[in-house]
């Protein structure tokens, strides 16, 4: 998406010039070119500006996917604004465009890393305010990335370099965030109020799940309890009303169903007529036929197919679904959500298997042909083991000799360079393309990648730094790699806004400005390949 930065610059320049003429000599110190440059470097003034802009991107991407399923989108979960910023800088550097690359805000990571209570499980125990705060933080960092890159371009332009085209066609780091609101943090009014805060912070897409708010569990854990469709639909409506109230007409709702792994419900909905939505939900509830004389005091009874039945109720008051109904419940959940205002679906699955996902999505598509899925490429899956199992099954079905493999130990490193490993890794490599083509997956995301990469990198650095390698562990595996790979934050002062601040000081104070970027700034050592060598030769 083009920013059309130069037209913004020209417009801002004209505005400031007119203001300067209006207010006369009291504005003598204001340089219109500097003010226009600052305005250009901060295109998005509010979170609502961002939400409206990014909602348009998502809608266009959804239409492109409908036309051609190779046009799927991707994101990575980020738990801090800096992590999101560095991700998008890297996206622009390596892939030349941010097109079809989003950000994901995981409720799991908010609970585990952002709560004032300390690390928490994914059970909606963290503060509601932590979610919109993280959205706002992420967009602050992305806007700073815009400002730093554009500032560098303007400096180069002033120094005589021909970078006008790069300014005119500057692509912003601002991309859509799909933001996790868990199960809505309360009733539909609570969902509406939190949604507004998330949209005001910049979110254009809200993901909500059909679990009971006060019993919410991580999608990859046991003990999940779902709500009747009427309850979930009310929350979908609450989110849509929030979007409309704030003028984000193209806001996106992602409806997640946890029914595949959920075996319990808290409520029995009230059916008004046979076959209605409540009746279909009740049909999934496990019940035993009973004579009225055998009913206990305060039993809950239902009439089903002309017979009296007693729903199976646990000691905690929850009701049990019939075994084997989970896939049918998923399909009904998805169809109902799309028929009641949701734009995209999310199905929590036990394993990453394209055929299994496609089986469910194709049943939904039989009713709603343009149904599209957001899919969690979750670190909760053991990807290596799952896909080696899939490859093993394929090889077995094709009549290949698999006696060299221990089916109970397929994770073994000894299989890393075998045909089994090659097949499994190839399946993992093409999983997103295959899922987009065969299973209606519009958006692929990894919820917790930066949680795991942080832990892995700290493990590796700690091992060397506190061991025999000492400082070499940092220099060899961190700084040297940053320099050689062109990682932006190797010059961490610049990335934190020091150079940008120096230019602002010059705008504000002129020649009197006290700047950080002088001769004694050690970041100068990273300016060129020869700078450190030259200084060493001079010293000798």
Short mmCIF file of C-alpha atoms in Angstrom, two decimals, residues 5-489:
data_model
loop_
_atom_site.label_atom_id
_atom_site.label_comp_id
_atom_site.label_asym_id
_atom_site.label_seq_id
_atom_site.Cartn_x
_atom_site.Cartn_y
_atom_site.Cartn_z
CA UNK A 5 4.02 10.65 1.15
CA UNK A 6 5.05 13.49 -1.14
CA UNK A 7 1.48 14.65 -1.80
CA UNK A 8 0.97 14.61 1.98
CA UNK A 9 4.15 16.66 2.28
CA UNK A 10 3.00 19.22 -0.30
CA UNK A 11 -0.40 19.57 1.36
CA UNK A 12 1.15 19.97 4.81
CA UNK A 13 3.68 22.47 3.44
CA UNK A 14 0.94 24.65 1.98
CA UNK A 15 -1.07 24.48 5.20
CA UNK A 16 1.84 25.58 7.39
CA UNK A 17 2.80 28.37 4.99
CA UNK A 18 -0.75 29.71 5.14
CA UNK A 19 -0.76 29.49 8.94
CA UNK A 20 2.57 31.27 9.12
CA UNK A 21 1.22 34.09 6.96
CA UNK A 22 -1.88 34.28 9.13
CA UNK A 23 -0.08 34.53 12.48
CA UNK A 24 2.74 36.77 11.30
CA UNK A 25 6.01 37.46 13.07
CA UNK A 26 5.26 35.31 16.12
CA UNK A 27 5.75 32.31 13.84
CA UNK A 28 9.05 33.49 12.37
CA UNK A 29 10.98 30.63 13.92
CA UNK A 30 8.69 28.00 12.36
CA UNK A 31 10.11 26.54 9.15
CA UNK A 32 7.24 25.22 6.98
CA UNK A 33 9.48 22.60 5.33
CA UNK A 34 10.39 21.13 8.72
CA UNK A 35 6.80 21.09 9.97
CA UNK A 36 5.59 19.49 6.73
CA UNK A 37 8.30 16.87 6.96
CA UNK A 38 7.26 15.98 10.53
CA UNK A 39 3.61 15.74 9.47
CA UNK A 40 4.56 13.45 6.59
CA UNK A 41 6.55 11.22 8.91
CA UNK A 42 3.46 10.72 11.08
CA UNK A 43 0.73 9.96 8.58
CA UNK A 44 -1.58 8.24 11.06
CA UNK A 45 -2.67 10.67 13.76
CA UNK A 46 -4.98 8.35 15.74
CA UNK A 47 -5.69 4.68 16.27
CA UNK A 48 -9.00 5.13 14.42
CA UNK A 49 -7.08 6.36 11.37
CA UNK A 50 -5.11 3.12 11.52
CA UNK A 51 -8.18 0.91 12.05
CA UNK A 52 -9.98 2.41 9.04
CA UNK A 53 -6.90 2.14 6.82
CA UNK A 54 -6.04 -1.44 7.79
CA UNK A 55 -9.67 -2.63 7.60
CA UNK A 56 -9.63 -1.57 3.95
CA UNK A 57 -6.46 -3.60 3.43
CA UNK A 58 -8.03 -6.72 4.94
CA UNK A 59 -11.21 -6.37 2.89
CA UNK A 60 -9.18 -6.03 -0.31
CA UNK A 61 -7.07 -9.06 0.65
CA UNK A 62 -10.19 -11.12 1.36
CA UNK A 63 -11.56 -10.29 -2.08
CA UNK A 64 -8.22 -11.17 -3.67
CA UNK A 65 -8.25 -14.53 -1.88
CA UNK A 66 -11.80 -15.25 -3.09
CA UNK A 67 -10.57 -14.68 -6.64
CA UNK A 68 -7.40 -16.76 -6.25
CA UNK A 69 -6.62 -18.96 -3.24
CA UNK A 70 -2.87 -18.46 -3.71
CA UNK A 71 -3.45 -14.95 -2.30
CA UNK A 72 -3.43 -16.04 1.32
CA UNK A 73 -2.13 -13.81 4.13
CA UNK A 74 0.18 -14.42 7.09
CA UNK A 75 1.12 -13.03 10.48
CA UNK A 76 3.28 -13.65 13.52
CA UNK A 77 2.24 -13.02 17.10
CA UNK A 78 4.09 -10.18 18.86
CA UNK A 79 4.06 -9.39 22.57
CA UNK A 80 5.84 -6.03 22.47
CA UNK A 81 5.86 -3.02 20.16
CA UNK A 82 9.58 -3.40 19.48
CA UNK A 83 9.13 -7.02 18.41
CA UNK A 84 6.37 -5.98 15.99
CA UNK A 85 8.48 -3.09 14.69
CA UNK A 86 11.51 -5.27 13.98
CA UNK A 87 9.29 -7.84 12.31
CA UNK A 88 7.83 -5.31 9.89
CA UNK A 89 11.23 -3.71 9.18
CA UNK A 90 12.52 -7.19 8.35
CA UNK A 91 9.48 -7.88 6.16
CA UNK A 92 10.18 -4.75 4.12
CA UNK A 93 13.89 -5.54 3.89
CA UNK A 94 13.58 -9.18 2.84
CA UNK A 95 10.31 -9.18 0.88
CA UNK A 96 10.25 -5.55 -0.38
CA UNK A 97 6.60 -5.09 0.58
CA UNK A 98 4.31 -5.51 3.57
CA UNK A 99 1.49 -6.71 1.32
CA UNK A 100 -0.46 -9.61 2.84
CA UNK A 101 1.68 -9.59 6.00
CA UNK A 102 -0.21 -8.78 9.20
CA UNK A 103 0.40 -8.83 12.93
CA UNK A 104 -1.33 -11.05 15.45
CA UNK A 105 -2.04 -10.10 19.05
CA UNK A 106 -2.33 -13.24 21.16
CA UNK A 107 -4.35 -13.25 24.37
CA UNK A 108 -2.11 -16.10 25.50
CA UNK A 109 0.98 -13.90 25.27
CA UNK A 110 -0.79 -10.95 26.91
CA UNK A 111 -1.62 -13.22 29.85
CA UNK A 112 1.83 -14.80 30.01
CA UNK A 113 3.92 -11.66 29.48
CA UNK A 114 1.93 -8.45 29.92
CA UNK A 115 -0.20 -8.79 33.03
CA UNK A 116 0.44 -6.78 36.19
CA UNK A 117 -0.38 -9.96 38.10
CA UNK A 118 2.71 -11.55 36.59
CA UNK A 119 2.77 -14.58 34.28
CA UNK A 120 -0.71 -16.10 33.97
CA UNK A 121 -2.26 -19.03 32.11
CA UNK A 122 -4.50 -18.34 29.13
CA UNK A 123 -7.74 -18.11 31.12
CA UNK A 124 -8.81 -14.45 30.72
CA UNK A 125 -7.40 -13.52 34.11
CA UNK A 126 -5.27 -10.64 32.81
CA UNK A 127 -6.45 -7.04 32.83
CA UNK A 128 -8.78 -6.05 30.00
CA UNK A 129 -6.79 -2.87 29.53
CA UNK A 130 -3.64 -4.85 28.72
CA UNK A 131 -5.02 -5.78 25.29
CA UNK A 132 -5.77 -2.28 23.90
CA UNK A 133 -2.57 -1.02 25.56
CA UNK A 134 -0.51 -3.51 23.58
CA UNK A 135 -2.28 -2.60 20.34
CA UNK A 136 -1.50 1.08 20.93
CA UNK A 137 2.11 0.25 21.83
CA UNK A 138 2.59 -1.79 18.66
CA UNK A 139 1.32 1.01 16.46
CA UNK A 140 3.49 3.57 18.30
CA UNK A 141 6.54 1.50 17.37
CA UNK A 142 5.39 1.03 13.77
CA UNK A 143 4.77 4.75 13.38
CA UNK A 144 8.25 5.38 14.73
CA UNK A 145 9.65 3.01 12.10
CA UNK A 146 7.90 5.13 9.45
CA UNK A 147 9.29 8.34 10.94
CA UNK A 148 12.88 7.03 11.14
CA UNK A 149 12.93 5.67 7.58
CA UNK A 150 11.31 8.77 6.08
CA UNK A 151 13.59 11.06 8.10
CA UNK A 152 16.61 9.29 6.63
CA UNK A 153 15.18 9.73 3.14
CA UNK A 154 14.54 13.44 3.65
CA UNK A 155 18.10 13.92 4.92
CA UNK A 156 19.47 12.14 1.86
CA UNK A 157 17.27 14.29 -0.36
CA UNK A 158 18.57 17.47 1.29
CA UNK A 159 22.11 16.20 0.76
CA UNK A 160 21.52 15.97 -2.96
CA UNK A 161 20.69 12.26 -3.39
CA UNK A 162 17.97 11.34 -5.85
CA UNK A 163 15.56 9.59 -3.47
CA UNK A 164 12.43 11.48 -4.46
CA UNK A 165 10.83 8.34 -5.89
CA UNK A 166 11.42 6.46 -2.63
CA UNK A 167 9.68 9.26 -0.74
CA UNK A 168 6.81 9.46 -3.22
CA UNK A 169 6.24 5.70 -3.07
CA UNK A 170 7.06 5.10 0.57
CA UNK A 171 5.30 2.06 1.99
CA UNK A 172 4.22 2.32 5.61
CA UNK A 173 5.06 -0.24 8.28
CA UNK A 174 1.43 0.01 9.45
CA UNK A 175 -0.36 -3.28 8.74
CA UNK A 176 -3.54 -4.94 10.07
CA UNK A 177 -3.61 -6.45 13.54
CA UNK A 178 -5.90 -9.39 14.25
CA UNK A 179 -6.51 -8.86 17.96
CA UNK A 180 -7.61 -11.58 20.38
CA UNK A 181 -10.44 -10.56 22.72
CA UNK A 182 -10.64 -14.10 24.18
CA UNK A 183 -14.29 -14.90 24.99
CA UNK A 184 -15.19 -11.23 25.39
CA UNK A 185 -14.24 -10.73 29.05
CA UNK A 186 -17.80 -10.85 30.35
CA UNK A 187 -21.27 -10.36 28.90
CA UNK A 188 -22.02 -8.70 25.57
CA UNK A 189 -21.86 -5.19 27.09
CA UNK A 190 -18.38 -5.91 28.45
CA UNK A 191 -17.40 -7.22 25.01
CA UNK A 192 -18.71 -4.05 23.35
CA UNK A 193 -16.83 -1.75 25.73
CA UNK A 194 -13.52 -3.60 25.37
CA UNK A 195 -13.93 -3.82 21.60
CA UNK A 196 -14.26 -0.03 21.42
CA UNK A 197 -10.99 0.43 23.28
CA UNK A 198 -9.26 -2.06 20.98
CA UNK A 199 -10.55 -0.31 17.86
CA UNK A 200 -9.61 3.11 19.21
CA UNK A 201 -6.09 1.75 19.72
CA UNK A 202 -5.96 0.68 16.06
CA UNK A 203 -7.37 -2.84 15.75
CA UNK A 204 -9.32 -3.48 12.54
CA UNK A 205 -10.00 -7.18 13.21
CA UNK A 206 -11.35 -8.68 16.43
CA UNK A 207 -11.11 -12.41 17.08
CA UNK A 208 -13.58 -13.84 19.61
CA UNK A 209 -14.17 -17.41 20.75
CA UNK A 210 -17.33 -19.25 21.75
CA UNK A 211 -16.17 -20.32 25.19
CA UNK A 212 -17.76 -19.25 28.46
CA UNK A 213 -15.97 -16.08 29.60
CA UNK A 214 -15.46 -17.03 33.24
CA UNK A 215 -14.39 -20.59 32.37
CA UNK A 216 -12.19 -19.76 29.38
CA UNK A 217 -9.28 -22.12 28.67
CA UNK A 218 -6.46 -22.04 26.14
CA UNK A 219 -7.66 -23.59 22.89
CA UNK A 220 -5.07 -26.35 23.22
CA UNK A 221 -5.98 -27.40 26.75
CA UNK A 222 -8.74 -29.52 28.23
CA UNK A 223 -11.77 -28.33 30.18
CA UNK A 224 -13.26 -26.02 27.55
CA UNK A 225 -16.90 -25.01 27.95
CA UNK A 226 -18.83 -23.51 25.03
CA UNK A 227 -21.89 -21.26 24.99
CA UNK A 228 -25.14 -21.59 23.02
CA UNK A 229 -25.21 -19.87 19.64
CA UNK A 230 -27.57 -17.14 20.80
CA UNK A 231 -25.07 -16.02 23.44
CA UNK A 232 -22.22 -15.95 20.93
CA UNK A 233 -24.28 -14.12 18.32
CA UNK A 234 -25.01 -11.37 20.85
CA UNK A 235 -21.25 -10.82 21.23
CA UNK A 236 -20.76 -10.77 17.46
CA UNK A 237 -23.44 -8.07 17.33
CA UNK A 238 -21.71 -6.14 20.12
CA UNK A 239 -18.45 -6.09 18.15
CA UNK A 240 -20.19 -4.95 14.96
CA UNK A 241 -21.99 -2.16 16.79
CA UNK A 242 -18.64 -1.01 18.21
CA UNK A 243 -17.11 -0.88 14.73
CA UNK A 244 -20.08 1.05 13.36
CA UNK A 245 -20.20 3.49 16.26
CA UNK A 246 -16.56 4.41 15.71
CA UNK A 247 -16.91 4.70 11.94
CA UNK A 248 -14.82 1.64 11.04
CA UNK A 249 -17.41 0.37 8.57
CA UNK A 250 -15.14 -2.33 7.12
CA UNK A 251 -14.07 -3.77 10.47
CA UNK A 252 -13.50 -7.53 10.44
CA UNK A 253 -14.89 -10.08 12.92
CA UNK A 254 -13.13 -13.44 13.29
CA UNK A 255 -15.43 -16.00 14.95
CA UNK A 256 -13.53 -18.81 16.62
CA UNK A 257 -15.08 -22.13 17.58
CA UNK A 258 -13.53 -24.34 20.24
CA UNK A 259 -16.15 -27.06 19.82
CA UNK A 260 -13.74 -29.58 18.29
CA UNK A 261 -12.06 -30.04 21.66
CA UNK A 262 -14.84 -28.87 23.98
CA UNK A 263 -17.10 -31.48 25.58
CA UNK A 264 -19.11 -29.32 27.95
CA UNK A 265 -21.73 -26.57 27.99
CA UNK A 266 -22.79 -24.33 30.85
CA UNK A 267 -26.29 -23.50 29.63
CA UNK A 268 -29.21 -25.26 28.01
CA UNK A 269 -30.77 -22.74 25.60
CA UNK A 270 -34.55 -22.32 25.34
CA UNK A 271 -36.07 -23.76 22.17
CA UNK A 272 -39.08 -21.90 20.78
CA UNK A 273 -39.96 -24.40 18.07
CA UNK A 274 -38.70 -27.78 16.85
CA UNK A 275 -35.53 -27.58 14.75
CA UNK A 276 -34.56 -24.04 15.73
CA UNK A 277 -30.98 -23.17 16.67
CA UNK A 278 -31.51 -23.89 20.36
CA UNK A 279 -33.09 -27.23 19.48
CA UNK A 280 -30.09 -28.17 17.32
CA UNK A 281 -27.72 -27.26 20.17
CA UNK A 282 -29.76 -29.28 22.69
CA UNK A 283 -29.67 -32.29 20.37
CA UNK A 284 -25.90 -32.49 20.94
CA UNK A 285 -26.30 -32.74 24.72
CA UNK A 286 -25.91 -36.25 26.09
CA UNK A 287 -29.07 -37.43 27.86
CA UNK A 288 -30.55 -40.65 29.19
CA UNK A 289 -34.16 -41.76 28.78
CA UNK A 290 -36.02 -41.68 32.08
CA UNK A 291 -39.49 -42.35 33.45
CA UNK A 292 -41.04 -39.47 35.34
CA UNK A 293 -41.30 -41.65 38.41
CA UNK A 294 -37.52 -42.13 38.38
CA UNK A 295 -36.74 -38.41 38.24
CA UNK A 296 -34.99 -37.00 41.30
CA UNK A 297 -35.97 -33.83 43.10
CA UNK A 298 -34.73 -30.77 41.15
CA UNK A 299 -33.72 -32.85 38.12
CA UNK A 300 -33.52 -31.05 34.77
CA UNK A 301 -35.53 -32.94 32.16
CA UNK A 302 -36.06 -32.55 28.40
CA UNK A 303 -38.59 -33.95 25.97
CA UNK A 304 -36.75 -35.44 22.98
CA UNK A 305 -38.47 -37.33 20.13
CA UNK A 306 -41.53 -37.82 22.27
CA UNK A 307 -39.56 -39.24 25.17
CA UNK A 308 -38.51 -37.81 28.50
CA UNK A 309 -34.74 -37.59 28.91
CA UNK A 310 -32.39 -36.33 31.60
CA UNK A 311 -29.27 -34.42 30.40
CA UNK A 312 -26.01 -35.76 31.81
CA UNK A 313 -24.98 -33.18 34.35
CA UNK A 314 -21.62 -33.10 36.14
CA UNK A 315 -21.14 -32.33 39.82
CA UNK A 316 -20.10 -28.77 38.91
CA UNK A 317 -23.41 -28.20 37.10
CA UNK A 318 -21.99 -28.37 33.57
CA UNK A 319 -23.69 -30.46 30.91
CA UNK A 320 -21.90 -33.02 28.75
CA UNK A 321 -22.07 -33.22 24.97
CA UNK A 322 -22.47 -36.58 23.25
CA UNK A 323 -19.21 -38.20 22.22
CA UNK A 324 -18.50 -37.89 18.52
CA UNK A 325 -20.56 -34.74 17.99
CA UNK A 326 -17.61 -32.33 18.01
CA UNK A 327 -17.19 -32.00 14.23
CA UNK A 328 -20.92 -31.50 13.67
CA UNK A 329 -20.88 -28.83 16.36
CA UNK A 330 -17.91 -27.10 14.70
CA UNK A 331 -19.72 -26.99 11.36
CA UNK A 332 -22.94 -25.63 12.90
CA UNK A 333 -20.94 -23.04 14.86
CA UNK A 334 -19.20 -21.84 11.71
CA UNK A 335 -22.33 -21.62 9.59
CA UNK A 336 -24.24 -19.85 12.34
CA UNK A 337 -21.44 -17.32 12.93
CA UNK A 338 -21.17 -16.44 9.24
CA UNK A 339 -24.94 -16.11 8.99
CA UNK A 340 -24.88 -13.71 11.94
CA UNK A 341 -22.26 -11.16 11.01
CA UNK A 342 -18.86 -12.85 11.27
CA UNK A 343 -16.47 -12.32 8.36
CA UNK A 344 -13.86 -15.02 8.99
CA UNK A 345 -13.74 -18.31 10.88
CA UNK A 346 -11.20 -19.82 13.25
CA UNK A 347 -11.33 -23.52 14.07
CA UNK A 348 -9.13 -24.83 16.86
CA UNK A 349 -7.88 -28.27 15.85
CA UNK A 350 -5.90 -30.94 17.74
CA UNK A 351 -3.30 -31.38 14.97
CA UNK A 352 -2.25 -29.51 11.79
CA UNK A 353 -3.70 -31.79 9.12
CA UNK A 354 -4.87 -30.19 5.85
CA UNK A 355 -7.28 -33.01 5.01
CA UNK A 356 -8.95 -32.86 8.43
CA UNK A 357 -9.31 -29.07 8.26
CA UNK A 358 -10.65 -29.28 4.70
CA UNK A 359 -13.22 -31.87 5.77
CA UNK A 360 -14.79 -29.37 8.18
CA UNK A 361 -14.41 -26.26 6.02
CA UNK A 362 -15.87 -27.92 2.94
CA UNK A 363 -19.01 -28.79 4.89
CA UNK A 364 -19.32 -25.11 5.80
CA UNK A 365 -18.66 -24.08 2.20
CA UNK A 366 -21.52 -26.29 1.04
CA UNK A 367 -23.79 -23.75 2.77
CA UNK A 368 -21.66 -20.60 2.51
CA UNK A 369 -19.35 -20.92 -0.52
CA UNK A 370 -17.02 -18.02 0.32
CA UNK A 371 -16.33 -19.18 3.89
CA UNK A 372 -12.73 -18.40 4.84
CA UNK A 373 -10.57 -19.51 7.71
CA UNK A 374 -7.97 -17.94 9.98
CA UNK A 375 -5.77 -20.83 11.10
CA UNK A 376 -3.47 -21.07 14.08
CA UNK A 377 -0.17 -22.69 13.05
CA UNK A 378 0.29 -23.27 16.74
CA UNK A 379 3.52 -24.01 18.64
CA UNK A 380 1.28 -26.23 20.79
CA UNK A 381 1.49 -28.75 17.94
CA UNK A 382 4.55 -30.97 17.71
CA UNK A 383 4.98 -30.22 14.01
CA UNK A 384 7.88 -32.59 13.45
CA UNK A 385 6.12 -35.56 15.04
CA UNK A 386 2.74 -34.82 13.44
CA UNK A 387 4.12 -34.61 9.93
CA UNK A 388 6.47 -37.55 10.32
CA UNK A 389 3.42 -39.55 11.35
CA UNK A 390 1.57 -38.30 8.24
CA UNK A 391 4.55 -39.16 6.03
CA UNK A 392 4.84 -42.60 7.66
CA UNK A 393 1.18 -43.31 6.93
CA UNK A 394 1.60 -42.22 3.30
CA UNK A 395 4.68 -44.36 2.80
CA UNK A 396 2.90 -47.32 4.37
CA UNK A 397 -0.13 -46.84 2.10
CA UNK A 398 2.13 -46.63 -0.95
CA UNK A 399 3.70 -49.97 -0.08
CA UNK A 400 7.12 -48.58 0.77
CA UNK A 401 9.39 -50.34 3.25
CA UNK A 402 9.09 -48.53 6.60
CA UNK A 403 10.73 -51.19 8.77
CA UNK A 404 13.74 -48.90 9.32
CA UNK A 405 11.58 -46.53 11.35
CA UNK A 406 10.42 -46.99 14.92
CA UNK A 407 6.82 -45.74 14.82
CA UNK A 408 6.99 -44.91 18.51
CA UNK A 409 10.15 -42.82 18.17
CA UNK A 410 9.79 -40.83 14.95
CA UNK A 411 11.20 -37.67 16.59
CA UNK A 412 14.62 -39.33 16.78
CA UNK A 413 17.46 -37.25 15.28
CA UNK A 414 18.70 -40.35 13.45
CA UNK A 415 15.78 -39.91 11.03
CA UNK A 416 16.68 -36.29 10.18
CA UNK A 417 18.26 -37.12 6.80
CA UNK A 418 15.95 -39.93 5.74
CA UNK A 419 13.18 -40.13 3.15
CA UNK A 420 10.65 -39.93 5.98
CA UNK A 421 12.14 -36.63 7.19
CA UNK A 422 12.31 -35.22 3.66
CA UNK A 423 8.66 -35.99 3.03
CA UNK A 424 7.55 -34.63 6.40
CA UNK A 425 9.56 -31.41 6.08
CA UNK A 426 8.27 -30.85 2.56
CA UNK A 427 4.72 -31.15 3.89
CA UNK A 428 5.51 -28.62 6.62
CA UNK A 429 7.07 -26.28 4.06
CA UNK A 430 3.98 -26.32 1.82
CA UNK A 431 1.42 -26.53 4.65
CA UNK A 432 0.30 -22.93 4.28
CA UNK A 433 0.01 -23.08 0.49
CA UNK A 434 -1.79 -26.43 0.69
CA UNK A 435 -4.13 -25.19 3.41
CA UNK A 436 -4.95 -22.04 1.46
CA UNK A 437 -5.69 -24.02 -1.69
CA UNK A 438 -7.48 -27.04 -0.23
CA UNK A 439 -8.93 -25.99 3.13
CA UNK A 440 -10.11 -22.41 2.66
CA UNK A 441 -7.40 -20.90 4.87
CA UNK A 442 -7.23 -17.19 4.07
CA UNK A 443 -4.89 -16.29 6.91
CA UNK A 444 -2.09 -18.33 8.47
CA UNK A 445 -0.63 -17.19 11.77
CA UNK A 446 1.71 -18.42 14.46
CA UNK A 447 0.38 -17.30 17.82
CA UNK A 448 3.49 -17.52 20.01
CA UNK A 449 6.63 -17.44 17.82
CA UNK A 450 8.35 -14.54 19.56
CA UNK A 451 7.73 -16.10 22.97
CA UNK A 452 9.67 -19.16 21.84
CA UNK A 453 12.40 -17.33 19.88
CA UNK A 454 13.14 -15.13 22.89
CA UNK A 455 13.52 -18.18 25.12
CA UNK A 456 15.64 -20.03 22.56
CA UNK A 457 17.99 -17.10 21.90
CA UNK A 458 18.46 -16.41 25.61
CA UNK A 459 19.24 -20.10 26.15
CA UNK A 460 21.94 -20.03 23.48
CA UNK A 461 23.49 -16.70 24.50
CA UNK A 462 23.47 -17.62 28.19
CA UNK A 463 25.23 -20.90 27.53
CA UNK A 464 28.14 -19.22 25.77
CA UNK A 465 28.39 -15.90 27.60
CA UNK A 466 28.50 -17.42 31.06
CA UNK A 467 30.74 -20.21 29.77
CA UNK A 468 34.16 -20.34 28.14
CA UNK A 469 33.29 -18.09 25.18
CA UNK A 470 32.49 -15.10 27.35
CA UNK A 471 32.03 -11.93 25.29
CA UNK A 472 32.71 -13.82 22.08
CA UNK A 473 29.34 -15.54 22.45
CA UNK A 474 27.62 -12.16 22.10
CA UNK A 475 29.92 -10.74 19.44
CA UNK A 476 29.98 -13.82 17.22
CA UNK A 477 26.36 -14.91 17.46
CA UNK A 478 24.60 -11.55 17.96
CA UNK A 479 26.42 -8.37 16.96
CA UNK A 480 28.46 -9.80 14.10
CA UNK A 481 25.30 -11.37 12.68
CA UNK A 482 23.37 -8.10 13.05
CA UNK A 483 26.09 -6.24 11.11
CA UNK A 484 26.40 -8.80 8.34
CA UNK A 485 22.65 -9.31 7.96
CA UNK A 486 21.85 -5.61 8.09
CA UNK A 487 19.59 -5.85 11.14
CA UNK A 488 18.33 -2.34 11.83
CA UNK A 489 18.73 -2.32 15.59
#
